[in-house]
């Protein structure tokens, strides 16, 4: 955890008074269950021990001033007149949250807010959700508002959907809110029910950032979503009761494969089998069977690579290098795809070797560095005391 005293001092230095409170909210990584969220399926993320801290204090007026140490920039706006900022994209996460609270008819006063984070930005670890959840929680505490739990996650997601303009699902904000130390959460994206399952203490979740990010990600993402909707539309000819791919079993899909063009069938097959793998992975973790869990991660990667076609050579290479290290149970692409990061489950005694061999192998083959983060499952959003 970052030092809360450092955040308090940074706030005091910037605003000239001490903060009234400090909160933190974690980033996340998804262990398995990729591209299942928008199909009302299952995801299985952990909150990680990298987090966004927010220090805050009320003001007697209607101005919200926000400073982020990330960019060394300040943003200021009037609560009565909230518009999108075009020159400071980061400020829209804060503005969107405040707008979301006001849209619920909850009165708030002005505030000074300082943001400091050690979640890497844009690496697929959801720095954005940790920012939204931390700001949402801090502003509520200042104003004695209680939109907690699911409502806080929905407020945060709403800010990103409608104010920032990113059509993300609910997973990131949900795990940043509900994360539990030493546990992963099996989340049912249909009704948002969830089950925490313990991660054994002798393994770590390791994230390897490929440093590759293809801009086609967004349009490809929309195409995948469209393919899933199209699969449901076509399958309804014989399965009239389905509303999303969540309702389709592997057996159903195979029995009705003739209804689907080849590409749509591949996309649907990824989602349908990934839902089953995610449930199987939860069952494996419940019996502390990490070998089975790792195999499911590997199968998930193969399915994303071959059926969903969202991997790239650098990511495939990272998974191959990882699996070659004894003590690595499984490795797969995590996040939207077309670059980004891999997630790996590695026994603690193998971590040093894992980091050295994956980094060296990746450099040798691609000439690129990989940032490797060794993570522990951590607690969701909370207030921090800094004496
Ligand atoms: P990810 O969520 O995977 O890290 P996104 O592109 O969704 O990537 O979110 C990254 C954006 O979130 C940044 O470009 C910035 O606008 C905002 N952001 C995240 N953390 C901070 C921070 N500490 N200070 C200011 N803005 C931040
Ligand atoms: Mg994000």
Coordinates of C-alpha atoms and ligand atoms in Angstrom, one line a residue:
X1 CA 0.0 0.0 0.0
X2 CA 1.1 3.5 -0.7
X3 CA 2.0 5.6 2.4
X4 CA -1.2 7.5 3.4
X5 CA 0.9 10.1 5.2
X6 CA 2.5 11.0 1.9
X7 CA -0.9 11.6 0.3
X8 CA -2.0 13.7 3.3
X9 CA 1.2 15.8 3.0
X10 CA 0.8 16.2 -0.8
X11 CA -2.8 17.4 -0.2
X12 CA -1.7 19.9 2.5
X13 CA 1.1 21.2 0.3
X14 CA -1.1 21.7 -2.7
X15 CA -4.3 23.1 -1.0
X16 CA -2.8 24.7 2.0
X17 CA -5.0 22.8 4.5
X18 CA -5.2 19.2 5.7
X19 CA -7.6 16.8 4.1
X20 CA -10.6 15.7 6.1
X21 CA -10.4 12.1 4.8
X22 CA -8.5 9.7 2.6
X23 CA -9.9 6.7 0.7
X24 CA -8.4 4.1 -1.6
X25 CA -9.8 1.9 -4.3
X26 CA -7.8 -0.9 -6.0
X27 CA -7.2 -1.8 -9.7
X28 CA -8.0 -5.3 -10.8
X29 CA -7.1 -8.2 -13.0
X30 CA -9.4 -10.8 -14.4
X31 CA -8.2 -14.4 -13.8
X32 CA -10.6 -16.0 -16.3
X33 CA -14.0 -15.2 -18.0
X34 CA -13.1 -12.8 -20.9
X35 CA -15.7 -11.1 -23.1
X36 CA -18.3 -12.9 -21.1
X37 CA -19.5 -9.8 -19.1
X38 CA -21.6 -8.3 -21.9
X39 CA -23.1 -11.7 -22.6
X40 CA -24.5 -11.8 -19.0
X41 CA -22.0 -14.5 -18.2
X42 CA -19.3 -15.1 -15.5
X43 CA -16.1 -13.3 -14.7
X44 CA -13.5 -14.1 -12.1
X45 CA -11.4 -11.1 -11.1
X46 CA -9.2 -10.1 -8.1
X47 CA -8.7 -6.6 -6.8
X48 CA -4.9 -6.0 -6.8
X49 CA -2.6 -4.3 -4.3
X50 CA -2.1 -1.3 -6.6
X51 CA -4.6 1.4 -5.9
X52 CA -5.8 5.0 -6.4
X53 CA -5.8 7.2 -3.3
X54 CA -8.0 10.2 -3.0
X55 CA -7.6 12.8 -0.2
X56 CA -10.5 15.3 0.1
X57 CA -11.9 18.2 2.0
X58 CA -15.2 20.0 1.6
X59 CA -15.3 23.7 0.5
X60 CA -17.9 26.2 1.5
X61 CA -18.7 27.1 -2.1
X62 CA -19.8 25.1 -5.2
X63 CA -16.4 24.6 -6.8
X64 CA -14.7 21.2 -7.1
X65 CA -10.9 21.5 -7.5
X66 CA -9.1 18.3 -8.4
X67 CA -5.3 17.8 -8.5
X68 CA -3.7 14.6 -9.9
X69 CA -0.1 13.9 -9.1
X70 CA -0.1 11.7 -12.2
X71 CA 0.0 14.6 -14.6
X72 CA 0.7 17.5 -12.1
X73 CA -2.5 19.1 -13.3
X74 CA -5.4 20.8 -11.7
X75 CA -9.0 20.9 -12.8
X76 CA -11.7 23.1 -11.5
X77 CA -15.5 23.2 -12.2
X78 CA -18.7 24.6 -10.8
X79 CA -21.2 21.9 -9.5
X80 CA -24.0 23.9 -11.1
X81 CA -22.5 23.7 -14.5
X82 CA -20.7 20.4 -15.3
X83 CA -19.5 19.9 -18.9
X84 CA -17.0 17.6 -20.5
X85 CA -13.4 18.8 -20.4
X86 CA -11.7 18.6 -23.8
X87 CA -8.2 19.5 -22.8
X88 CA -8.0 17.3 -19.6
X89 CA -9.5 13.9 -20.4
X90 CA -8.7 12.6 -16.9
X91 CA -10.9 15.3 -15.3
X92 CA -14.0 13.8 -16.9
X93 CA -13.8 10.8 -14.6
X94 CA -14.3 13.1 -11.6
X95 CA -16.8 15.4 -13.4
X96 CA -18.8 12.3 -14.4
X97 CA -18.9 11.0 -10.9
X98 CA -20.1 14.3 -9.5
X99 CA -22.7 14.6 -12.2
X100 CA -23.9 11.1 -11.4
X101 CA -24.4 11.9 -7.8
X102 CA -26.3 15.1 -8.6
X103 CA -28.5 13.2 -11.1
X104 CA -29.7 11.1 -8.2
X105 CA -30.9 14.3 -6.5
X106 CA -28.3 14.1 -3.8
X107 CA -27.0 17.5 -2.8
X108 CA -23.3 18.1 -2.4
X109 CA -21.0 21.0 -1.6
X110 CA -17.7 21.9 -3.3
X111 CA -14.5 20.0 -2.5
X112 CA -10.8 20.0 -2.9
X113 CA -9.6 16.6 -4.1
X114 CA -6.1 15.2 -4.6
X115 CA -5.5 12.0 -6.6
X116 CA -2.5 9.7 -6.4
X117 CA -2.3 6.3 -7.8
X118 CA 0.2 3.4 -8.3
X119 CA -2.1 1.5 -10.7
X120 CA -0.3 1.7 -14.1
X121 CA -2.5 3.7 -16.5
X122 CA -3.8 2.1 -19.7
X123 CA -2.2 -1.4 -19.0
X124 CA -5.5 -3.2 -18.6
X125 CA -5.4 -3.0 -14.8
X126 CA -8.4 -0.6 -14.6
X127 CA -6.8 2.5 -13.3
X128 CA -10.0 4.2 -14.5
X129 CA -12.4 2.2 -12.4
X130 CA -10.2 2.6 -9.3
X131 CA -10.2 6.3 -9.9
X132 CA -14.0 6.4 -10.3
X133 CA -14.7 4.3 -7.3
X134 CA -12.2 6.2 -5.0
X135 CA -13.6 9.6 -6.1
X136 CA -17.2 8.4 -5.8
X137 CA -16.6 7.1 -2.3
X138 CA -14.7 10.2 -1.1
X139 CA -17.3 12.7 -2.4
X140 CA -20.0 10.7 -0.7
X141 CA -18.3 10.5 2.6
X142 CA -17.7 14.3 2.6
X143 CA -21.5 14.8 2.0
X144 CA -22.9 12.0 4.2
X145 CA -24.3 10.2 1.2
X146 CA -24.7 6.4 1.3
X147 CA -24.6 5.0 -2.2
X148 CA -22.5 2.0 -1.2
X149 CA -21.8 -1.4 -2.6
X150 CA -23.6 -2.1 -5.8
X151 CA -24.9 1.5 -6.1
X152 CA -21.3 2.8 -5.9
X153 CA -20.2 0.4 -8.6
X154 CA -23.1 1.5 -10.8
X155 CA -22.4 5.2 -10.2
X156 CA -18.7 4.6 -11.2
X157 CA -19.7 2.6 -14.3
X158 CA -22.3 5.2 -15.3
X159 CA -19.6 8.0 -15.1
X160 CA -17.4 6.0 -17.5
X161 CA -20.3 5.0 -19.8
X162 CA -22.1 8.3 -20.2
X163 CA -19.5 11.0 -19.3
X164 CA -16.2 9.6 -20.4
X165 CA -17.8 7.7 -23.3
X166 CA -16.4 4.2 -22.8
X167 CA -19.0 1.4 -23.0
X168 CA -17.3 -0.8 -20.3
X169 CA -19.2 -3.5 -18.4
X170 CA -19.7 -3.5 -14.7
X171 CA -16.8 -5.9 -13.7
X172 CA -14.1 -3.3 -13.1
X173 CA -16.1 -1.0 -10.8
X174 CA -17.7 -4.0 -9.1
X175 CA -14.4 -5.7 -8.1
X176 CA -12.8 -2.4 -7.1
X177 CA -15.8 -2.0 -4.7
X178 CA -16.3 -5.5 -3.5
X179 CA -12.7 -7.0 -3.8
X180 CA -11.7 -9.2 -0.9
X181 CA -8.1 -9.8 0.4
X182 CA -6.7 -13.2 -0.6
X183 CA -9.9 -14.0 -2.6
X184 CA -11.1 -13.9 -6.2
X185 CA -14.7 -13.1 -6.9
X186 CA -16.8 -15.2 -9.1
X187 CA -19.3 -12.6 -10.4
X188 CA -22.5 -13.4 -12.3
X189 CA -22.9 -10.5 -14.7
X190 CA -26.6 -11.2 -15.1
X191 CA -27.7 -10.4 -11.6
X192 CA -24.4 -9.2 -10.0
X193 CA -24.5 -11.9 -7.4
X194 CA -21.0 -13.0 -6.4
X195 CA -19.0 -15.6 -4.5
X196 CA -15.5 -15.0 -3.0
X197 CA -13.2 -17.9 -3.3
X198 CA -9.8 -18.1 -1.6
X199 CA -6.5 -17.9 -3.5
X200 CA -4.0 -20.2 -1.8
X201 CA -1.3 -18.2 0.0
X202 CA 1.6 -19.9 -1.8
X203 CA 0.7 -18.5 -5.3
X204 CA 0.8 -15.0 -6.8
X205 CA -1.1 -13.5 -9.7
X206 CA 1.5 -12.1 -12.1
X207 CA 0.6 -9.6 -14.8
X208 CA 3.0 -9.1 -17.8
X209 CA 2.4 -6.0 -19.9
X210 CA 3.3 -6.5 -23.5
X211 CA 3.8 -2.8 -24.1
X212 CA 1.8 -3.4 -27.3
X213 CA -1.5 -1.5 -27.8
X214 CA -3.3 -1.7 -31.1
X215 CA -5.8 1.1 -31.8
X216 CA -8.2 -1.2 -33.7
X217 CA -9.1 -2.5 -30.2
X218 CA -12.2 -0.4 -30.0
X219 CA -13.8 -1.2 -33.3
X220 CA -12.9 -4.9 -33.0
X221 CA -14.5 -4.8 -29.5
X222 CA -17.7 -3.5 -31.0
X223 CA -17.6 -6.1 -33.8
X224 CA -17.3 -8.9 -31.2
X225 CA -20.3 -7.5 -29.3
X226 CA -22.2 -7.3 -32.5
X227 CA -21.3 -10.9 -33.4
X228 CA -22.6 -12.2 -30.1
X229 CA -25.9 -10.4 -30.6
X230 CA -26.1 -11.8 -34.1
X231 CA -25.5 -15.3 -32.8
X232 CA -28.4 -15.0 -30.3
X233 CA -30.7 -13.6 -33.0
X234 CA -29.9 -16.5 -35.4
X235 CA -30.1 -19.2 -32.6
X236 CA -33.5 -18.0 -31.5
X237 CA -34.9 -19.6 -34.6
X238 CA -34.7 -22.9 -32.7
X239 CA -33.9 -21.7 -29.2
X240 CA -36.7 -19.0 -28.7
X241 CA -36.2 -18.7 -25.0
X242 CA -32.5 -17.5 -25.0
X243 CA -31.8 -13.8 -24.4
X244 CA -28.0 -13.8 -24.4
X245 CA -25.2 -16.3 -25.0
X246 CA -25.3 -16.9 -21.3
X247 CA -28.4 -19.0 -21.9
X248 CA -26.7 -21.3 -24.5
X249 CA -24.8 -24.5 -23.5
X250 CA -22.0 -26.0 -25.6
X251 CA -24.4 -28.9 -26.5
X252 CA -27.0 -26.4 -27.7
X253 CA -24.5 -24.5 -29.8
X254 CA -23.1 -27.6 -31.5
X255 CA -26.6 -29.0 -32.2
X256 CA -27.6 -25.7 -33.9
X257 CA -24.2 -24.8 -35.4
X258 CA -25.8 -25.0 -38.9
X259 CA -27.7 -21.8 -38.1
X260 CA -24.6 -19.7 -37.9
X261 CA -22.0 -18.4 -40.4
X262 CA -18.5 -19.7 -39.6
X263 CA -17.2 -16.6 -38.0
X264 CA -20.2 -16.0 -35.8
X265 CA -20.0 -19.6 -34.7
X266 CA -16.4 -19.1 -33.6
X267 CA -17.3 -16.0 -31.6
X268 CA -20.2 -17.7 -30.0
X269 CA -18.1 -20.8 -29.2
X270 CA -15.6 -18.7 -27.3
X271 CA -18.2 -17.1 -25.1
X272 CA -20.2 -20.3 -24.5
X273 CA -17.1 -22.4 -23.6
X274 CA -15.5 -19.5 -21.6
X275 CA -18.6 -19.3 -19.4
X276 CA -18.2 -23.0 -18.6
X277 CA -14.4 -22.7 -18.1
X278 CA -15.0 -19.9 -15.6
X279 CA -17.4 -22.0 -13.6
X280 CA -15.0 -24.9 -13.8
X281 CA -12.2 -22.7 -12.7
X282 CA -14.2 -21.6 -9.6
X283 CA -14.8 -25.2 -8.8
X284 CA -11.1 -26.0 -9.2
X285 CA -10.2 -23.2 -6.9
X286 CA -12.7 -24.4 -4.3
X287 CA -10.8 -27.7 -4.2
X288 CA -7.5 -25.8 -4.3
X289 CA -6.6 -27.6 -7.5
X290 CA -4.3 -25.1 -9.1
X291 CA -3.2 -27.5 -11.8
X292 CA -6.7 -27.7 -13.1
X293 CA -7.2 -24.0 -12.7
X294 CA -4.0 -23.3 -14.8
X295 CA -5.2 -25.6 -17.6
X296 CA -8.4 -23.7 -17.8
X297 CA -6.5 -20.5 -18.1
X298 CA -4.4 -21.9 -20.9
X299 CA -7.6 -23.2 -22.7
X300 CA -9.1 -19.8 -22.3
X301 CA -6.1 -18.3 -24.1
X302 CA -6.4 -20.8 -26.9
X303 CA -10.1 -19.9 -27.3
X304 CA -9.4 -16.2 -27.4
X305 CA -6.6 -16.7 -29.9
X306 CA -8.3 -19.1 -32.3
X307 CA -12.1 -18.5 -31.9
X308 CA -12.4 -14.9 -30.7
X309 CA -9.2 -13.8 -32.5
X310 CA -8.3 -11.0 -30.2
X311 CA -4.7 -12.0 -29.4
X312 CA -1.5 -10.8 -31.0
X313 CA 1.9 -12.4 -31.5
X314 CA 3.5 -10.6 -28.6
X315 CA 0.8 -11.8 -26.2
X316 CA 1.0 -15.3 -27.5
X317 CA 4.8 -15.2 -26.9
X318 CA 4.4 -14.0 -23.3
X319 CA 2.0 -16.9 -22.6
X320 CA 4.5 -19.4 -24.1
X321 CA 7.5 -18.0 -22.2
X322 CA 5.4 -18.1 -19.0
X323 CA 4.3 -21.7 -19.4
X324 CA 7.9 -22.8 -20.0
X325 CA 8.8 -21.8 -16.4
X326 CA 8.3 -24.6 -13.9
X327 CA 5.9 -23.3 -11.2
X328 CA 3.7 -21.4 -13.6
X329 CA 0.2 -23.1 -13.6
X330 CA -1.3 -21.2 -16.4
X331 CA -1.1 -18.1 -18.6
X332 CA -3.5 -16.2 -20.7
X333 CA -4.4 -12.8 -22.3
X334 CA -6.4 -10.7 -20.0
X335 CA -8.6 -7.7 -20.9
X336 CA -10.0 -6.6 -24.3
X337 CA -7.2 -7.9 -26.5
X338 CA -5.1 -6.6 -29.4
X339 CA -2.2 -6.1 -27.0
X340 CA -2.3 -5.3 -23.3
X341 CA -1.3 -7.8 -20.7
X342 CA -1.2 -11.5 -19.8
X343 CA -2.3 -12.9 -16.4
X344 CA -0.4 -15.8 -14.9
X345 CA -0.7 -17.9 -11.8
X346 CA 2.7 -18.7 -10.4
X347 CA 3.9 -20.5 -7.3
X348 CA 5.8 -18.1 -4.9
X349 CA 9.1 -20.0 -5.0
X350 CA 9.2 -19.7 -8.8
X351 CA 8.5 -15.9 -9.0
X352 CA 12.1 -14.7 -9.3
X353 CA 12.8 -17.2 -12.1
X354 CA 9.5 -16.4 -13.8
X355 CA 10.2 -12.7 -13.9
X356 CA 13.8 -13.1 -15.1
X357 CA 13.0 -15.7 -17.8
X358 CA 9.9 -14.1 -19.2
X359 CA 11.5 -10.7 -19.3
X360 CA 14.7 -12.0 -21.0
X361 CA 12.8 -14.2 -23.5
X362 CA 10.5 -11.3 -24.5
X363 CA 13.4 -8.9 -25.0
X364 CA 15.3 -11.5 -27.0
X365 CA 12.4 -12.2 -29.4
X366 CA 10.8 -8.8 -29.7
X367 CA 13.4 -6.2 -28.6
X368 CA 10.7 -4.9 -26.1
X369 CA 10.7 -4.7 -22.4
X370 CA 7.8 -6.2 -20.4
X371 CA 6.6 -4.6 -17.1
X372 CA 5.9 -7.5 -14.7
X373 CA 3.7 -6.9 -11.7
X374 CA 3.5 -9.5 -8.9
X375 CA 0.0 -9.0 -7.3
X376 CA -1.9 -10.1 -4.2
X377 CA -5.6 -10.1 -4.1
X378 CA -6.6 -7.1 -2.0
X379 CA -9.6 -5.5 -0.3
X380 CA -12.1 -3.3 -2.2
X381 CA -12.6 0.4 -1.6
X382 CA -12.1 1.6 2.0
X383 CA -11.4 4.6 4.1
X384 CA -7.8 5.0 5.2
X385 CA -6.7 6.6 8.4
X386 CA -3.6 8.8 8.3
X387 CA -2.9 10.2 11.8
Ligands
LIG1 P1 -7.1 1.4 -17.6 O1 -8.4 1.6 -16.9 O2 -7.0 0.0 -18.2 O3 -5.9 1.8 -16.8 P2 -8.2 3.4 -19.3 O4 -7.9 4.0 -20.6 O5 -9.6 2.9 -19.1 O6 -7.1 2.4 -18.9 O7 -8.1 4.5 -18.2 C1 -6.9 5.3 -18.1 C2 -7.3 6.8 -17.9 O8 -7.9 7.0 -16.6 C3 -6.1 7.7 -18.0 O9 -5.8 8.1 -19.3 C4 -6.7 8.9 -17.2 O10 -7.5 9.7 -18.0 C5 -7.5 8.2 -16.1 N1 -6.7 8.0 -14.9 C6 -6.4 6.9 -14.3 N2 -5.7 7.0 -13.2 C7 -5.5 8.4 -13.1 C8 -4.8 9.3 -12.1 N3 -4.2 8.8 -11.1 N4 -4.9 10.6 -12.3 C9 -5.6 11.1 -13.4 N5 -6.2 10.3 -14.3 C10 -6.2 9.0 -14.1
LIG2 MG1 -10.3 1.4 -17.8

